[in-house]
JSON list of C-alpha atoms in Angstrom, two decimals:
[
{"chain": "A", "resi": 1, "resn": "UNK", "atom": "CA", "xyz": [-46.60, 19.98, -13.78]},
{"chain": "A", "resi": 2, "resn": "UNK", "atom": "CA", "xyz": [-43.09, 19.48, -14.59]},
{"chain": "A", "resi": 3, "resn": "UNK", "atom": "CA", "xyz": [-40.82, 16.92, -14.35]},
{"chain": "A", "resi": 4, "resn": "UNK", "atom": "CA", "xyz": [-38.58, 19.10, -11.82]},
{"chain": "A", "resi": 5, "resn": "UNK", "atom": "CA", "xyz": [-41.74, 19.70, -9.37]},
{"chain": "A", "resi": 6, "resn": "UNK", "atom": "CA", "xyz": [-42.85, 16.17, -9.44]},
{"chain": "A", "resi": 7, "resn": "UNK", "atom": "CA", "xyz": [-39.85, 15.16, -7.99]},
{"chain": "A", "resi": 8, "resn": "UNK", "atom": "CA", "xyz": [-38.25, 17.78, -5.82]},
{"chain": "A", "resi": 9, "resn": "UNK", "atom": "CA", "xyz": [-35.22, 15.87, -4.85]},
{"chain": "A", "resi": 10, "resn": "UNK", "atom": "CA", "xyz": [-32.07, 15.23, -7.53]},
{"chain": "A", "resi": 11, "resn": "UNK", "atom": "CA", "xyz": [-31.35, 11.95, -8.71]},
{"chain": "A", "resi": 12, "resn": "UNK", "atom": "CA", "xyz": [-28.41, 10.77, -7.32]},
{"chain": "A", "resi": 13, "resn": "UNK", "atom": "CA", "xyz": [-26.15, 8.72, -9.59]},
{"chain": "A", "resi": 14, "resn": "UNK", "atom": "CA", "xyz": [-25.05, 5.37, -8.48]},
{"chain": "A", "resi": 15, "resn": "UNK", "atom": "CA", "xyz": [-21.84, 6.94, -7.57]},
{"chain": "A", "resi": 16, "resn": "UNK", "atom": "CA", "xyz": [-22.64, 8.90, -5.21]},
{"chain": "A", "resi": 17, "resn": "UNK", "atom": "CA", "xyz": [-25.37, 6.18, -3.36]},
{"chain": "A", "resi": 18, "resn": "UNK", "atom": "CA", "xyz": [-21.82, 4.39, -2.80]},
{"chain": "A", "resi": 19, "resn": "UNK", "atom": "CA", "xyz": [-19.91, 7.48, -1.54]},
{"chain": "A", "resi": 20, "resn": "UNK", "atom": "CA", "xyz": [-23.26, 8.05, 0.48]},
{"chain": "A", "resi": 21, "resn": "UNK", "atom": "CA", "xyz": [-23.23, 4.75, 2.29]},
{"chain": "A", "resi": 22, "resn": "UNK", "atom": "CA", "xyz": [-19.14, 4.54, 3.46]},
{"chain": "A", "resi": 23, "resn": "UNK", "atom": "CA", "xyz": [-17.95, 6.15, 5.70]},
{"chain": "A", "resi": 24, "resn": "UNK", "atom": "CA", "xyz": [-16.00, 9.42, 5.12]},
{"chain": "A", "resi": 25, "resn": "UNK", "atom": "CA", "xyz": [-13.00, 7.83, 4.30]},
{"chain": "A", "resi": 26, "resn": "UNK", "atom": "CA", "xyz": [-9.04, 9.30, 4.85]},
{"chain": "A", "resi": 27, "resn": "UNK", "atom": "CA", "xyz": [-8.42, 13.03, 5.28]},
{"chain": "A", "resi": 28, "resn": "UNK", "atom": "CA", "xyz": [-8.02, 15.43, 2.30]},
{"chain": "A", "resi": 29, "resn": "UNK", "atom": "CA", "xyz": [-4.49, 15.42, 3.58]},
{"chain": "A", "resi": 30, "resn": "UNK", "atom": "CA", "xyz": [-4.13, 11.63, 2.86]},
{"chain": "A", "resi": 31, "resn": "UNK", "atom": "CA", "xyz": [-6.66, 11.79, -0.43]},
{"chain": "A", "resi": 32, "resn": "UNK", "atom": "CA", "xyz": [-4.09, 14.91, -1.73]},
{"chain": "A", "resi": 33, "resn": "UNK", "atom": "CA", "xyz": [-1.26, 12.41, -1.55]},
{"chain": "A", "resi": 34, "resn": "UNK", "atom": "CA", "xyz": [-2.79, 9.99, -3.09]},
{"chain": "A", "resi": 35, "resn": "UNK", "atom": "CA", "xyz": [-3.27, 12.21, -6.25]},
{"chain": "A", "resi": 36, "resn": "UNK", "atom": "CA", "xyz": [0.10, 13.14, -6.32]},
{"chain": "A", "resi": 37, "resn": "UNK", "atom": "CA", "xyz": [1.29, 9.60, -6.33]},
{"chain": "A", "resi": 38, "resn": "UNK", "atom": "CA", "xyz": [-0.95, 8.22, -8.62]},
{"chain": "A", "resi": 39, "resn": "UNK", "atom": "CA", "xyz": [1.24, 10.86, -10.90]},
{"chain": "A", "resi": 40, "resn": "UNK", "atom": "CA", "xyz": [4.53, 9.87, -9.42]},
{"chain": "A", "resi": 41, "resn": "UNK", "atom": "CA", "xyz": [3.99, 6.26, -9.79]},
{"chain": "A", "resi": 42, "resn": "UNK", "atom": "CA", "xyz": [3.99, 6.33, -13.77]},
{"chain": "A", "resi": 43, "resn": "UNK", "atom": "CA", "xyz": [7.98, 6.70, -14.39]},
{"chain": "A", "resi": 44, "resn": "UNK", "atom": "CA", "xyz": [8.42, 4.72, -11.54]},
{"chain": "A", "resi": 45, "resn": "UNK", "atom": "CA", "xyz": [6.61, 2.08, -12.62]},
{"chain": "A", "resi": 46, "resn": "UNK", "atom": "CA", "xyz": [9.32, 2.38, -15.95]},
{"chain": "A", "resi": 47, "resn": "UNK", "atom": "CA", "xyz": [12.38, 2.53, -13.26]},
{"chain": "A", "resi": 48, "resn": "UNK", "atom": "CA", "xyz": [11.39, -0.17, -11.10]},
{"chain": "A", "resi": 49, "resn": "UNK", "atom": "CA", "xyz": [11.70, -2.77, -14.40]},
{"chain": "A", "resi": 50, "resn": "UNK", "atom": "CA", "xyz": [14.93, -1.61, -15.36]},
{"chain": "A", "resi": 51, "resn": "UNK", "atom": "CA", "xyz": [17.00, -5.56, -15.13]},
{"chain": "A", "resi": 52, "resn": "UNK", "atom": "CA", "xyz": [19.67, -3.70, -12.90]},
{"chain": "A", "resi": 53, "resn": "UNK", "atom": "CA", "xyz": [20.09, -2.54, -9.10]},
{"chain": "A", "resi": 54, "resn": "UNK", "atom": "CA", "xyz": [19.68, 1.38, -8.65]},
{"chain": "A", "resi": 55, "resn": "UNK", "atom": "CA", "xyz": [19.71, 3.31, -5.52]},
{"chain": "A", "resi": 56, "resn": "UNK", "atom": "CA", "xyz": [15.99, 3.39, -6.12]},
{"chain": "A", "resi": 57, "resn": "UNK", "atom": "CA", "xyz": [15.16, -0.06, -6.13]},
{"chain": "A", "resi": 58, "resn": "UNK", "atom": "CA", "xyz": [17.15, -0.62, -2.75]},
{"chain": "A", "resi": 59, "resn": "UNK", "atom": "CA", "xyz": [13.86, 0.82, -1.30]},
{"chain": "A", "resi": 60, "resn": "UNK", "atom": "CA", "xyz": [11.24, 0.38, -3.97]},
{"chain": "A", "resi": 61, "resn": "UNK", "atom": "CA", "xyz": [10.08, -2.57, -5.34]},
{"chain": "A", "resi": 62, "resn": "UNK", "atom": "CA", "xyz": [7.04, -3.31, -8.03]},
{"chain": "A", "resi": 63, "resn": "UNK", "atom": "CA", "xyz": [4.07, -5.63, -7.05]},
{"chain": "A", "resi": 64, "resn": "UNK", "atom": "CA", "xyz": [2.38, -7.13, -10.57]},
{"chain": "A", "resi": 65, "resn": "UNK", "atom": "CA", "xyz": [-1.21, -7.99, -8.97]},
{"chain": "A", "resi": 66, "resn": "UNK", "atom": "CA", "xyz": [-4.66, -8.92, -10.80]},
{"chain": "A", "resi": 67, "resn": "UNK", "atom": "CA", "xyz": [-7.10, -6.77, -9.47]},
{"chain": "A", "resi": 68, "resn": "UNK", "atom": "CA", "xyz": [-10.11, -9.12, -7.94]},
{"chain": "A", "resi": 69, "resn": "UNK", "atom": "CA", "xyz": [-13.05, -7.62, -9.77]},
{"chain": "A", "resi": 70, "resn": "UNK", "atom": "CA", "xyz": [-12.08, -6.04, -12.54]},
{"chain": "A", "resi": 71, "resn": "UNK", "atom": "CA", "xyz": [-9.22, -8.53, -13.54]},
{"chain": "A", "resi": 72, "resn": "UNK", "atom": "CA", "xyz": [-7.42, -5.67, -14.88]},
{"chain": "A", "resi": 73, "resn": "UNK", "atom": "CA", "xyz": [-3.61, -5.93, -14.53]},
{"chain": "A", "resi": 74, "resn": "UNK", "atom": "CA", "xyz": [-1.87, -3.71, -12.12]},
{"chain": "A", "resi": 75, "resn": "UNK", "atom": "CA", "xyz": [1.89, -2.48, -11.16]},
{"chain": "A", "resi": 76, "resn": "UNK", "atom": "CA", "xyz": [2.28, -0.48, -7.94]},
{"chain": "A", "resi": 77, "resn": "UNK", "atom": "CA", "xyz": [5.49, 0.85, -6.55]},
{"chain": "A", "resi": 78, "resn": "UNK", "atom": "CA", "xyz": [5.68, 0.35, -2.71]},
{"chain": "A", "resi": 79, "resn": "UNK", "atom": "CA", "xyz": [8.58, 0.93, -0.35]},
{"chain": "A", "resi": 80, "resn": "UNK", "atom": "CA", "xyz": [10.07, -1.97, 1.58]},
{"chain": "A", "resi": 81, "resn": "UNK", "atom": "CA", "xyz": [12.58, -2.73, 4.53]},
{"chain": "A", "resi": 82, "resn": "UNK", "atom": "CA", "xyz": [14.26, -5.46, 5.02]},
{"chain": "A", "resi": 83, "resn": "UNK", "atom": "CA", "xyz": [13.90, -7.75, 7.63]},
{"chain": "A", "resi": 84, "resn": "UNK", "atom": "CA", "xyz": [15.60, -11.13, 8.07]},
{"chain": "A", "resi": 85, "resn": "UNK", "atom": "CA", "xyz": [14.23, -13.14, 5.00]},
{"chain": "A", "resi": 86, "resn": "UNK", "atom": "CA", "xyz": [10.90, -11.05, 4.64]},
{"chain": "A", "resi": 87, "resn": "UNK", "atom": "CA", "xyz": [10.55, -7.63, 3.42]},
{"chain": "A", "resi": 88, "resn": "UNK", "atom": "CA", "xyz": [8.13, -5.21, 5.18]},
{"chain": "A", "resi": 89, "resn": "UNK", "atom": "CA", "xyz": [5.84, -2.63, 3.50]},
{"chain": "A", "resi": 90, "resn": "UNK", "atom": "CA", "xyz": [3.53, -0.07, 5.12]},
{"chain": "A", "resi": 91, "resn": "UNK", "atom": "CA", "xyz": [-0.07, -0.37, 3.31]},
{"chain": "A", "resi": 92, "resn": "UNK", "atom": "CA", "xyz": [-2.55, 2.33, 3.44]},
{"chain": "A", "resi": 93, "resn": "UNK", "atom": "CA", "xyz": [-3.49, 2.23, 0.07]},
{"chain": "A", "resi": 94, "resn": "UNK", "atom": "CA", "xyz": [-6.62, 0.63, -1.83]},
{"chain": "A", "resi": 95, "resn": "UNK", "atom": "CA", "xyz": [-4.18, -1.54, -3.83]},
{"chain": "A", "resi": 96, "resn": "UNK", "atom": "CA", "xyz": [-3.42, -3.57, -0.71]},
{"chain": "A", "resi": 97, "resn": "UNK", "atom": "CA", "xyz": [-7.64, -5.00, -1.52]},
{"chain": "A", "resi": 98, "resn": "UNK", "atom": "CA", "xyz": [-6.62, -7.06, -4.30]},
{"chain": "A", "resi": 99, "resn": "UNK", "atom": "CA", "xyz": [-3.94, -9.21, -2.52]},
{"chain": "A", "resi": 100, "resn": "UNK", "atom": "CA", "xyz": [-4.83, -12.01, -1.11]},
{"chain": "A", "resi": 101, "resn": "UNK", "atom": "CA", "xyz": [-3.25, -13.12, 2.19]},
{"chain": "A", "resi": 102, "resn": "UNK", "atom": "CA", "xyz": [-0.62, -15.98, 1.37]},
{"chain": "A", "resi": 103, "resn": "UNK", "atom": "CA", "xyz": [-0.94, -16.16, -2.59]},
{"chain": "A", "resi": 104, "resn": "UNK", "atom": "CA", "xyz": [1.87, -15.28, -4.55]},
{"chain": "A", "resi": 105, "resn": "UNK", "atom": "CA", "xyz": [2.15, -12.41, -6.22]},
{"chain": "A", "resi": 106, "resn": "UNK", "atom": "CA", "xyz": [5.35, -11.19, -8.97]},
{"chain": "A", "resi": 107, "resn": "UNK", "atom": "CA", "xyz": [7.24, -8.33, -7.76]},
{"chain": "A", "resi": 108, "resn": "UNK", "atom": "CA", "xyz": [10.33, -6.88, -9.25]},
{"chain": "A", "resi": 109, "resn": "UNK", "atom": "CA", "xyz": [13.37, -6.56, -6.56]},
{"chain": "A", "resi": 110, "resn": "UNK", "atom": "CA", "xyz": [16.18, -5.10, -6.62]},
{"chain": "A", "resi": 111, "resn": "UNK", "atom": "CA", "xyz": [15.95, -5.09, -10.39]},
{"chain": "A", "resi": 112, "resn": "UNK", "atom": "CA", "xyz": [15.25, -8.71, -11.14]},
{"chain": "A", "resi": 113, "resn": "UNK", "atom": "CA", "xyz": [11.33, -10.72, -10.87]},
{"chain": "A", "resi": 114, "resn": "UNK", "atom": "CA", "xyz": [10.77, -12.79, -8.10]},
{"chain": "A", "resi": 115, "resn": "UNK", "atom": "CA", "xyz": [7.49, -13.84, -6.31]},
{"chain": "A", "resi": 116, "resn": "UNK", "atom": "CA", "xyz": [6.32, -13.05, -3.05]},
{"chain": "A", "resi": 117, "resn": "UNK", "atom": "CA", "xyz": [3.61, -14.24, -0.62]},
{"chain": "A", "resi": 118, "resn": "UNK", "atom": "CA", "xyz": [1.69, -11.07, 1.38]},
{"chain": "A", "resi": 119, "resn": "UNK", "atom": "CA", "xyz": [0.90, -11.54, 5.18]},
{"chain": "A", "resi": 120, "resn": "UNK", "atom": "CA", "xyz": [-1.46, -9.12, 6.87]},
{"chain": "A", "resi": 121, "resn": "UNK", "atom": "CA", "xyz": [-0.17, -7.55, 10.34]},
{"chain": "A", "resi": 122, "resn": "UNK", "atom": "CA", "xyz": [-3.44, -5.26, 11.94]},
{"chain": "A", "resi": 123, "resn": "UNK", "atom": "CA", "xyz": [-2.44, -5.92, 15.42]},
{"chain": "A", "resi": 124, "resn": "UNK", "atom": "CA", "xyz": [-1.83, -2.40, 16.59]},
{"chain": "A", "resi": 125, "resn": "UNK", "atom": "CA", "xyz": [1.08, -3.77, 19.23]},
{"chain": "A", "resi": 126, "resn": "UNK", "atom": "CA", "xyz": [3.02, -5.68, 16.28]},
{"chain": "A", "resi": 127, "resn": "UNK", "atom": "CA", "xyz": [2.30, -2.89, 14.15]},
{"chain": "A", "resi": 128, "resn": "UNK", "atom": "CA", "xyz": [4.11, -0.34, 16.63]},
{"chain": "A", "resi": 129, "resn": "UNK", "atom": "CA", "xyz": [6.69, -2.56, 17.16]},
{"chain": "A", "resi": 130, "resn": "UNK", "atom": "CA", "xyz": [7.58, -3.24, 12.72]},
{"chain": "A", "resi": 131, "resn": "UNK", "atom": "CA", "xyz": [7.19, 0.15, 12.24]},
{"chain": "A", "resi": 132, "resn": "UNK", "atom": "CA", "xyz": [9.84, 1.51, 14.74]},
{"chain": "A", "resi": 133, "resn": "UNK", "atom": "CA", "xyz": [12.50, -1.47, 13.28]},
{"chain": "A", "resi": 134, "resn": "UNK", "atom": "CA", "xyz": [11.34, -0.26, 9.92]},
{"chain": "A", "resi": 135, "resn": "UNK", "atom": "CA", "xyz": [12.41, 3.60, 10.95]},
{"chain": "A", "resi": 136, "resn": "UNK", "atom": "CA", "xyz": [15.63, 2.51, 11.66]},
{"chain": "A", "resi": 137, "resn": "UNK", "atom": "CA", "xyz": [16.76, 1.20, 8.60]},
{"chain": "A", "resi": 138, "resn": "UNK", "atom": "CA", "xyz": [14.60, 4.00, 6.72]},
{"chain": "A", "resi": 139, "resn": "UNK", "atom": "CA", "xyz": [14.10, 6.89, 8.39]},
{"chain": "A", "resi": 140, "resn": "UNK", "atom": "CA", "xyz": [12.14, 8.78, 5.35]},
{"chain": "A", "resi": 141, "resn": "UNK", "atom": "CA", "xyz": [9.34, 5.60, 6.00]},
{"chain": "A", "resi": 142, "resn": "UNK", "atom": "CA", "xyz": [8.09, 8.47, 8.34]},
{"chain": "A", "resi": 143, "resn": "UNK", "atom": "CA", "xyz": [6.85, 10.64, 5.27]},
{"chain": "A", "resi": 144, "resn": "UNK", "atom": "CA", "xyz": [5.05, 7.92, 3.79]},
{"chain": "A", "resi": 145, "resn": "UNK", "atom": "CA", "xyz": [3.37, 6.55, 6.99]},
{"chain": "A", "resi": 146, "resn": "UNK", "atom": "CA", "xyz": [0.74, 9.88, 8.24]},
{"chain": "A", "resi": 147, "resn": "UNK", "atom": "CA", "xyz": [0.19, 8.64, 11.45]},
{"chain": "A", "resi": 148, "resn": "UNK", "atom": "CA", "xyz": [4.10, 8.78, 12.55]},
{"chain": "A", "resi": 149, "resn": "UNK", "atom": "CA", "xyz": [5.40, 12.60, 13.68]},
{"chain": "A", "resi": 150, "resn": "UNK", "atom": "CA", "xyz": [8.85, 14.00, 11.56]},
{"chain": "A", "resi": 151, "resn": "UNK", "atom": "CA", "xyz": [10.29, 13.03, 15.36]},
{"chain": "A", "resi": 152, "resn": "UNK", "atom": "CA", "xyz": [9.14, 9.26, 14.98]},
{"chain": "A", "resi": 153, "resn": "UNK", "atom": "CA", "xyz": [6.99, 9.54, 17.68]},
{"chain": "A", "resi": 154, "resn": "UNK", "atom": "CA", "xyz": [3.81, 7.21, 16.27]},
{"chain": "A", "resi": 155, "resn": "UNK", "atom": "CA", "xyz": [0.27, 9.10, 17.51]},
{"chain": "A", "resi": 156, "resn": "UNK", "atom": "CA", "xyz": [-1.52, 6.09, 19.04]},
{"chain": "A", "resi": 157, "resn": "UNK", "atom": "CA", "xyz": [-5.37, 7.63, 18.36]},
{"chain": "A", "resi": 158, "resn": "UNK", "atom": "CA", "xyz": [-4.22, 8.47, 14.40]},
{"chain": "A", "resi": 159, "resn": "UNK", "atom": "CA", "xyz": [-2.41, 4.67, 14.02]},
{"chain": "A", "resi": 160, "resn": "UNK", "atom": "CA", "xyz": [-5.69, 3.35, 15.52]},
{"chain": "A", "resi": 161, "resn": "UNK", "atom": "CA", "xyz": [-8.13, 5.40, 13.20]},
{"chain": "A", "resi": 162, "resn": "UNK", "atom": "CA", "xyz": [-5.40, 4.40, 10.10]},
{"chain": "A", "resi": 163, "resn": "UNK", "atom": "CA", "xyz": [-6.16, 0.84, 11.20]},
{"chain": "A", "resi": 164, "resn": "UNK", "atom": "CA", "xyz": [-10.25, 1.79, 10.85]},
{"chain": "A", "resi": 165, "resn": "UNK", "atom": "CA", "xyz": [-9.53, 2.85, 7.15]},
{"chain": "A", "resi": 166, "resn": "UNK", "atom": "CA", "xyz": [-7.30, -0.32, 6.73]},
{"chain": "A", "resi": 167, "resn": "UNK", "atom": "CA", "xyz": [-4.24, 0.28, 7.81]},
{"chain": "A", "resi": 168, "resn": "UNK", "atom": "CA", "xyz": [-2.10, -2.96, 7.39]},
{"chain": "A", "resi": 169, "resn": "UNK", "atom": "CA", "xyz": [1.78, -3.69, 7.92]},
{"chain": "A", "resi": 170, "resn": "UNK", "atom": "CA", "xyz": [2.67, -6.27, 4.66]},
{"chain": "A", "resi": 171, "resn": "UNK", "atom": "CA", "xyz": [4.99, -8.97, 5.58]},
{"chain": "A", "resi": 172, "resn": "UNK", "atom": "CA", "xyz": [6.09, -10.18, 2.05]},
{"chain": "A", "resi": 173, "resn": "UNK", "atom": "CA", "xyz": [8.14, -13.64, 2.22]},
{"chain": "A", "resi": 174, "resn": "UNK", "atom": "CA", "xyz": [10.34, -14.37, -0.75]},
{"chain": "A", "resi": 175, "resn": "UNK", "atom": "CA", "xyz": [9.85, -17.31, -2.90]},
{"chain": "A", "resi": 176, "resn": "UNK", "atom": "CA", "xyz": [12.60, -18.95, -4.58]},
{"chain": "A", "resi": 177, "resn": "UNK", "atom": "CA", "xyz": [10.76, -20.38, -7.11]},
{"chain": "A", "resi": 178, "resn": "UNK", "atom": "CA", "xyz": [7.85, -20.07, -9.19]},
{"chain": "A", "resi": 179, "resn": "UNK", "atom": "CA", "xyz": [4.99, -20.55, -6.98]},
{"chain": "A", "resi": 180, "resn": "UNK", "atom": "CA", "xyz": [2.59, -23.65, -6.73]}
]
């Protein structure tokens, strides 16, 4: 007997027991973007450090974040608005696991290092409400954000199934100083 007809069935790899037991995750639509900003995020990473204000920083910053398991040091560009003293930041993304709500993290802003302090808004309502203010003073936020039409019309059903997968509005507030 061989090895094969003793057991019929493939070994799966631990990798795929894990894919196996989450559930199916974002569209290929939304996993296809990903991809292509995992590629665009290199030089920005570069431009986003640059000790001087561009017209791309006025909408990107850089978050500087210890990942919480691997302790592997990270830099991810994300797009802000402005709002009062807080900055607001749509967060789809898995990088938005390794914050934790209300410790500082460093960010580069507007082409000098600051810290900021993350705050988690999932209610759908509030959520609506950020995102339409954040359309206003950045209309392109609608090509990062799947859920809201070219129009800005938000699809209820898709912002509630992006809120499933982890959807989350970040509400960064500014620290002056270094953090305690």
């Amino acid at each position: 007997m061989s090895a094969d007809s003793a057991d019929p069935a493939p070994k799966a790899n631990a990798k795929d027991e894990v894919v196996a037991d989450r559930s199916p995750g974002p569209p290929e639509n939304l996993r296809r973007r990903a991809r292509i900003l995992r590629v665009v995020n290199v030089p920005m990473r570069l431009l986003l450090r640059l000790p001087l204000r561009t017209p791309l920083n006025a909408k990107l910053m850089l978050l500087s974040f210890t990942g919480r398991k691997t302790g592997r040091a990270y830099l991810q560009p994300v797009s802000y608005v402005p709002d009062g003293d807080t900055l607001l930041t749509p967060a789809g993304g898995k990088w938005k696991l390794n914050l934790n709500e209300g410790e500082p993290i460093r960010v580069w802003l507007r082409g000098s290092k600051t810290w900021a302090r993350p705050e988690f808004v999932r209610d759908p309502e509030e959520i609506d409400r950020l995102l339409r203010l954040m359309m206003t003073r950045n209309p392109r936020i609608t090509s990062f954000v799947p859920f809201i039409d070219p129009d800005g019309h938000i699809d209820r059903g898709k912002l509630e199934k992006a809120l499933s997968y982890g959807f989350a509005i970040i509400r960064w507030r500014l620290e002056r100083d270094t953090p305690r």
